GROMACS .gro file of C-alpha atoms in nm:
model
  296
    1MET     CA    1   5.434   1.717   5.696
    2ALA     CA    2   5.593   2.067   5.706
    3GLY     CA    3   5.456   2.332   5.473
    4GLY     CA    4   5.087   2.255   5.537
    5ASN     CA    5   4.839   1.999   5.410
    6THR     CA    6   4.899   1.816   5.089
    7SER     CA    7   4.591   1.720   4.891
    8ILE     CA    8   4.601   1.388   4.726
    9GLU     CA    9   4.384   1.342   4.421
   10LEU     CA   10   4.251   0.995   4.377
   11SER     CA   11   4.178   0.896   4.023
   12VAL     CA   12   3.874   0.673   3.996
   13HIS     CA   13   3.871   0.463   3.686
   14ASN     CA   14   3.547   0.327   3.545
   15ASP     CA   15   3.621   0.014   3.346
   16LYS     CA   16   3.263  -0.016   3.219
   17PRO     CA   17   3.258   0.083   2.851
   18GLU     CA   18   3.023   0.351   2.733
   19PRO     CA   19   2.714   0.208   2.558
   20GLN     CA   20   2.745   0.227   2.183
   21PRO     CA   21   2.453   0.329   1.962
   22PHE     CA   22   2.298   0.073   1.731
   23VAL     CA   23   2.439   0.082   1.378
   24ASP     CA   24   2.226  -0.055   1.092
   25ALA     CA   25   2.530  -0.153   0.888
   26LEU     CA   26   2.648  -0.384   1.169
   27LEU     CA   27   2.318  -0.574   1.195
   28ASP     CA   28   2.466  -0.900   1.068
   29ASP     CA   29   2.778  -0.863   1.284
   30TYR     CA   30   2.605  -0.829   1.621
   31SER     CA   31   2.570  -1.140   1.833
   32ASP     CA   32   2.218  -1.246   1.932
   33GLU     CA   33   2.282  -1.117   2.285
   34GLU     CA   34   2.402  -0.779   2.162
   35LEU     CA   35   2.109  -0.741   1.926
   36LEU     CA   36   1.858  -0.842   2.194
   37HIS     CA   37   2.003  -0.572   2.418
   38TYR     CA   38   1.938  -0.307   2.153
   39ILE     CA   39   1.592  -0.443   2.073
   40ARG     CA   40   1.475  -0.447   2.434
   41GLN     CA   41   1.579  -0.086   2.478
   42SER     CA   42   1.389   0.027   2.169
   43PRO     CA   43   1.062   0.225   2.184
   44ARG     CA   44   0.736   0.066   2.079
   45LEU     CA   45   0.582   0.154   1.743
   46VAL     CA   46   0.253   0.340   1.771
   47THR     CA   47   0.008   0.363   1.480
   48THR     CA   48  -0.358   0.384   1.577
   49VAL     CA   49  -0.276   0.138   1.855
   50LYS     CA   50   0.042   0.024   2.028
   51GLN     CA   51   0.195  -0.256   1.824
   52ALA     CA   52   0.407  -0.551   1.938
   53VAL     CA   53   0.674  -0.393   1.720
   54LEU     CA   54   0.981  -0.202   1.836
   55ILE     CA   55   1.165   0.075   1.651
   56LEU     CA   56   1.521  -0.057   1.641
   57SER     CA   57   1.641   0.236   1.428
   58PRO     CA   58   1.496   0.485   1.178
   59GLY     CA   59   1.526   0.215   0.912
   60LEU     CA   60   1.457  -0.108   1.102
   61LEU     CA   61   1.179  -0.262   1.312
   62ALA     CA   62   1.182  -0.563   1.542
   63LYS     CA   63   0.858  -0.759   1.571
   64ALA     CA   64   0.800  -1.013   1.849
   65VAL     CA   65   0.680  -1.342   1.697
   66GLY     CA   66   0.619  -1.696   1.818
   67GLY     CA   67   0.609  -1.800   2.179
   68THR     CA   68   0.405  -2.121   2.156
   69CYS     CA   69   0.468  -2.467   2.016
   70TYR     CA   70   0.221  -2.390   1.738
   71ASP     CA   71   0.411  -2.087   1.608
   72ASP     CA   72   0.685  -2.101   1.348
   73PRO     CA   73   0.845  -1.763   1.269
   74MET     CA   74   0.970  -1.905   0.940
   75ASP     CA   75   0.611  -1.918   0.815
   76GLU     CA   76   0.593  -1.539   0.820
   77ILE     CA   77   0.941  -1.496   0.676
   78CYS     CA   78   0.877  -1.736   0.388
   79ALA     CA   79   0.546  -1.566   0.306
   80MET     CA   80   0.708  -1.221   0.308
   81GLN     CA   81   0.986  -1.334   0.080
   82ARG     CA   82   0.748  -1.511  -0.158
   83ALA     CA   83   0.525  -1.204  -0.179
   84ARG     CA   84   0.823  -0.973  -0.242
   85ALA     CA   85   0.938  -1.203  -0.520
   86LEU     CA   86   0.597  -1.154  -0.684
   87GLY     CA   87   0.644  -0.776  -0.684
   88ILE     CA   88   0.421  -0.699  -0.386
   89ASN     CA   89   0.548  -0.419  -0.163
   90VAL     CA   90   0.645  -0.601   0.157
   91PRO     CA   91   0.912  -0.498   0.411
   92ALA     CA   92   1.241  -0.678   0.354
   93PHE     CA   93   1.336  -0.942   0.612
   94ARG     CA   94   1.676  -0.877   0.767
   95ARG     CA   95   1.733  -1.113   1.061
   96LEU     CA   96   1.564  -1.353   1.305
   97VAL     CA   97   1.677  -1.334   1.668
   98PRO     CA   98   1.582  -1.595   1.933
   99ALA     CA   99   1.458  -1.420   2.248
  100ASP     CA  100   1.393  -1.699   2.502
  101ASP     CA  101   1.354  -2.074   2.549
  102CYS     CA  102   0.978  -2.061   2.482
  103GLY     CA  103   1.009  -2.008   2.108
  104THR     CA  104   0.977  -1.630   2.107
  105HIS     CA  105   1.182  -1.455   1.839
  106TYR     CA  106   1.228  -1.104   1.710
  107LEU     CA  107   1.184  -1.062   1.338
  108VAL     CA  108   1.402  -0.771   1.225
  109MET     CA  109   1.275  -0.612   0.907
  110GLU     CA  110   1.284  -0.300   0.697
  111ARG     CA  111   1.082  -0.011   0.835
  112VAL     CA  112   0.828   0.140   0.597
  113ILE     CA  113   0.775   0.508   0.674
  114GLY     CA  114   0.413   0.607   0.635
  115ASP     CA  115   0.066   0.583   0.784
  116THR     CA  116  -0.166   0.285   0.800
  117LEU     CA  117  -0.469   0.288   0.575
  118GLU     CA  118  -0.674   0.278   0.894
  119LYS     CA  119  -0.532   0.617   0.989
  120ARG     CA  120  -0.541   0.772   0.641
  121TRP     CA  121  -0.872   0.634   0.519
  122ARG     CA  122  -1.096   0.933   0.592
  123ASN     CA  123  -0.856   1.183   0.433
  124LEU     CA  124  -0.754   0.991   0.122
  125GLY     CA  125  -1.005   1.146  -0.113
  126LEU     CA  126  -1.168   0.970  -0.405
  127TRP     CA  127  -0.862   0.926  -0.625
  128GLY     CA  128  -0.637   0.823  -0.339
  129THR     CA  129  -0.893   0.567  -0.230
  130LEU     CA  130  -0.934   0.424  -0.579
  131ARG     CA  131  -0.558   0.412  -0.629
  132ALA     CA  132  -0.506   0.215  -0.306
  133ALA     CA  133  -0.796  -0.017  -0.388
  134TRP     CA  134  -0.669  -0.082  -0.740
  135LYS     CA  135  -0.322  -0.161  -0.607
  136LEU     CA  136  -0.467  -0.399  -0.349
  137ARG     CA  137  -0.665  -0.572  -0.620
  138GLY     CA  138  -0.342  -0.622  -0.815
  139TYR     CA  139  -0.172  -0.768  -0.510
  140LEU     CA  140  -0.457  -1.016  -0.463
  141ARG     CA  141  -0.422  -1.126  -0.825
  142LEU     CA  142  -0.050  -1.184  -0.774
  143LEU     CA  143  -0.110  -1.388  -0.458
  144ARG     CA  144  -0.353  -1.610  -0.648
  145THR     CA  145  -0.072  -1.711  -0.885
  146VAL     CA  146   0.104  -1.896  -0.601
  147THR     CA  147  -0.076  -2.230  -0.568
  148ALA     CA  148  -0.025  -2.546  -0.365
  149GLN     CA  149  -0.182  -2.881  -0.292
  150THR     CA  150  -0.118  -2.829   0.078
  151THR     CA  151  -0.269  -2.624   0.362
  152GLY     CA  152  -0.108  -2.403   0.624
  153GLY     CA  153   0.212  -2.210   0.680
  154LEU     CA  154   0.469  -2.210   0.402
  155HIS     CA  155   0.737  -2.357   0.630
  156SER     CA  156   0.557  -2.551   0.903
  157GLY     CA  157   0.242  -2.659   0.721
  158ARG     CA  158   0.040  -2.582   1.035
  159THR     CA  159  -0.309  -2.438   0.998
  160ARG     CA  160  -0.354  -2.101   1.168
  161CYS     CA  161  -0.673  -1.906   1.126
  162PRO     CA  162  -0.846  -1.652   1.351
  163TRP     CA  163  -1.174  -1.824   1.263
  164LEU     CA  164  -1.056  -2.161   1.395
  165ASP     CA  165  -0.970  -2.218   1.760
  166ASP     CA  166  -0.893  -2.587   1.734
  167GLN     CA  167  -0.541  -2.706   1.812
  168ARG     CA  168  -0.598  -3.066   1.712
  169GLY     CA  169  -0.614  -3.062   1.340
  170PRO     CA  170  -0.584  -3.086   1.058
  171VAL     CA  171  -0.247  -3.251   0.997
  172ARG     CA  172   0.043  -3.046   0.870
  173ASN     CA  173   0.038  -2.978   0.497
  174ALA     CA  174  -0.313  -3.121   0.472
  175SER     CA  175  -0.444  -3.162   0.119
  176PRO     CA  176  -0.736  -2.947  -0.001
  177VAL     CA  177  -0.956  -3.257   0.032
  178ALA     CA  178  -0.849  -3.315   0.393
  179PHE     CA  179  -0.888  -2.949   0.487
  180VAL     CA  180  -1.242  -2.908   0.352
  181GLY     CA  181  -1.328  -3.247   0.503
  182TYR     CA  182  -1.206  -3.122   0.839
  183LEU     CA  183  -1.421  -2.807   0.816
  184ASN     CA  184  -1.728  -3.001   0.705
  185TRP     CA  185  -1.681  -3.250   0.989
  186TRP     CA  186  -1.727  -2.963   1.234
  187LEU     CA  187  -2.041  -2.856   1.046
  188VAL     CA  188  -2.209  -3.195   1.016
  189ASP     CA  189  -2.059  -3.468   1.233
  190CYS     CA  190  -1.905  -3.305   1.541
  191ARG     CA  191  -2.097  -3.380   1.862
  192PRO     CA  192  -2.439  -3.427   1.695
  193GLN     CA  193  -2.596  -3.472   2.040
  194TYR     CA  194  -2.500  -3.111   2.117
  195CYS     CA  195  -2.468  -2.939   1.779
  196THR     CA  196  -2.731  -2.912   1.509
  197PRO     CA  197  -2.585  -3.047   1.183
  198HIS     CA  198  -2.562  -2.792   0.903
  199PRO     CA  199  -2.551  -2.991   0.576
  200GLU     CA  200  -2.676  -2.681   0.392
  201LEU     CA  201  -2.349  -2.504   0.482
  202VAL     CA  202  -2.114  -2.777   0.364
  203LEU     CA  203  -1.816  -2.618   0.190
  204LYS     CA  204  -1.709  -2.711  -0.160
  205LEU     CA  205  -1.368  -2.853  -0.236
  206ALA     CA  206  -1.105  -2.612  -0.369
  207LYS     CA  207  -0.898  -2.781  -0.640
  208GLU     CA  208  -0.591  -2.604  -0.510
  209HIS     CA  209  -0.499  -2.356  -0.241
  210ILE     CA  210  -0.343  -2.016  -0.295
  211LEU     CA  211  -0.117  -1.791  -0.090
  212VAL     CA  212  -0.347  -1.601   0.144
  213HIS     CA  213  -0.248  -1.311   0.372
  214GLN     CA  214  -0.555  -1.374   0.592
  215ASP     CA  215  -0.547  -1.041   0.779
  216LEU     CA  216  -0.593  -0.769   0.517
  217ALA     CA  217  -0.732  -0.517   0.763
  218PRO     CA  218  -0.657  -0.146   0.707
  219ARG     CA  219  -0.416  -0.153   1.003
  220ASN     CA  220  -0.194  -0.390   0.802
  221MET     CA  221  -0.174  -0.166   0.496
  222ILE     CA  222   0.070   0.126   0.488
  223LEU     CA  223   0.078   0.420   0.250
  224ASP     CA  224   0.426   0.568   0.219
  225PRO     CA  225   0.486   0.940   0.141
  226ARG     CA  226   0.459   0.867  -0.234
  227GLY     CA  227   0.122   0.700  -0.188
  228THR     CA  228   0.260   0.350  -0.251
  229LEU     CA  229   0.067   0.071  -0.079
  230TRP     CA  230   0.257  -0.178   0.139
  231LEU     CA  231   0.124  -0.496   0.304
  232VAL     CA  232   0.256  -0.587   0.649
  233ASP     CA  233   0.196  -0.846   0.923
  234TRP     CA  234   0.212  -1.180   0.740
  235GLY     CA  235   0.201  -1.380   1.064
  236ILE     CA  236  -0.100  -1.601   0.979
  237SER     CA  237  -0.053  -1.619   0.604
  238GLY     CA  238  -0.031  -1.951   0.426
  239PHE     CA  239  -0.189  -2.178   0.167
  240TYR     CA  240  -0.569  -2.178   0.199
  241PRO     CA  241  -0.885  -2.166  -0.014
  242GLU     CA  242  -0.922  -1.832  -0.192
  243TYR     CA  243  -1.232  -1.729   0.000
  244MET     CA  244  -1.036  -1.721   0.328
  245GLU     CA  245  -0.876  -1.397   0.213
  246PHE     CA  246  -1.209  -1.219   0.241
  247PHE     CA  247  -1.304  -1.286   0.602
  248TRP     CA  248  -1.120  -0.979   0.728
  249ASP     CA  249  -1.318  -0.699   0.889
  250ARG     CA  250  -1.469  -0.487   0.611
  251ARG     CA  251  -1.624  -0.218   0.827
  252HIS     CA  252  -1.351   0.029   0.725
  253ILE     CA  253  -1.366  -0.057   0.356
  254VAL     CA  254  -1.685   0.076   0.202
  255VAL     CA  255  -1.650   0.263  -0.126
  256THR     CA  256  -1.385   0.044  -0.284
  257LEU     CA  257  -1.492  -0.303  -0.175
  258ASP     CA  258  -1.656  -0.394  -0.506
  259VAL     CA  259  -1.354  -0.265  -0.696
  260VAL     CA  260  -1.111  -0.465  -0.487
  261VAL     CA  261  -1.291  -0.799  -0.498
  262GLU     CA  262  -1.424  -0.780  -0.853
  263GLY     CA  263  -1.341  -1.102  -1.030
  264THR     CA  264  -1.248  -1.280  -0.707
  265HIS     CA  265  -1.428  -1.560  -0.527
  266MET     CA  266  -1.543  -1.437  -0.186
  267GLY     CA  267  -1.745  -1.749  -0.118
  268GLY     CA  268  -2.067  -1.561  -0.044
  269MET     CA  269  -2.264  -1.526   0.277
  270ASP     CA  270  -2.308  -1.904   0.307
  271THR     CA  271  -1.931  -1.943   0.328
  272ARG     CA  272  -1.904  -1.676   0.596
  273GLU     CA  273  -2.191  -1.839   0.787
  274ALA     CA  274  -2.023  -2.179   0.761
  275PHE     CA  275  -1.696  -2.044   0.899
  276GLY     CA  276  -1.886  -1.865   1.173
  277ALA     CA  277  -2.043  -2.194   1.281
  278VAL     CA  278  -1.709  -2.376   1.268
  279SER     CA  279  -1.548  -2.096   1.469
  280VAL     CA  280  -1.807  -2.121   1.748
  281ARG     CA  281  -1.775  -2.499   1.766
  282THR     CA  282  -1.395  -2.507   1.770
  283GLN     CA  283  -1.402  -2.263   2.061
  284ARG     CA  284  -1.672  -2.452   2.248
  285PHE     CA  285  -1.531  -2.803   2.211
  286ARG     CA  286  -1.159  -2.840   2.278
  287LEU     CA  287  -1.119  -3.193   2.149
  288ASP     CA  288  -0.814  -3.410   2.204
  289LYS     CA  289  -0.851  -3.548   1.855
  290THR     CA  290  -1.058  -3.522   1.540
  291PRO     CA  291  -1.072  -3.765   1.245
  292PHE     CA  292  -0.836  -3.526   1.066
  293SER     CA  293  -0.588  -3.475   1.351
  294GLY     CA  294  -0.230  -3.577   1.339
  295GLU     CA  295   0.103  -3.496   1.496
  296LEU     CA  296   0.120  -3.117   1.506
   0.00000   0.00000   0.00000
């Protein structure tokens, strides 16, 4: 063409939309797929250890729950909501998002800004320590007001306890009689040719069960900037005998232990020894059935 070269500008159009930031106010409007996309791109929460919890936004967390046929995310949600209704400081549940076909979900909840008691313990000082202990004692009293004639998760009725490794019992929503019978069976009647019976450790019947957190370790207690105590991680909570609240690791709780548990029933060393024996046996013998088993 006369007059020299003519440059032709080609306009390249990118039809892929720009990624939009997550908006808290739209939480209920996002589809499960959209929300999963945001969750999986979120950073992991770090306290004293890396948690299976993701920081969805400055005000929201997403916790991975479930993943086996024995898990029911609604157990944790129901326990959180029941505890909040009592006046216990518990993060507010916001949404449950299915993550795969294996039963894994993400539990989206309010984020509590603060440090775990595990992190703050050494620097709390006397009054801060006593204040946290007194508040915890009050929470335990409130939990004891929620009673039931059943055992296990508030929604599923399944028994979940870090001290028990048996997946064949007891039945869902077992009565207090059935639950203590199940524990005592492991102590006295299970595989007598291999296990020494322990009739001296037989557990007494609880007339009723109470709402138990079951993992009141310092890592599951948060102090916010105002010094308010929050309880988190209700994944294995449910209706159990009162003494099952006091099997958590007490190595980090020294000065305030007597204050916290005053007036409560810890069950004594015999109870801890009994559960220790049951724990060893449920791990050693994976039975297909026990006299207290049922459809799980």
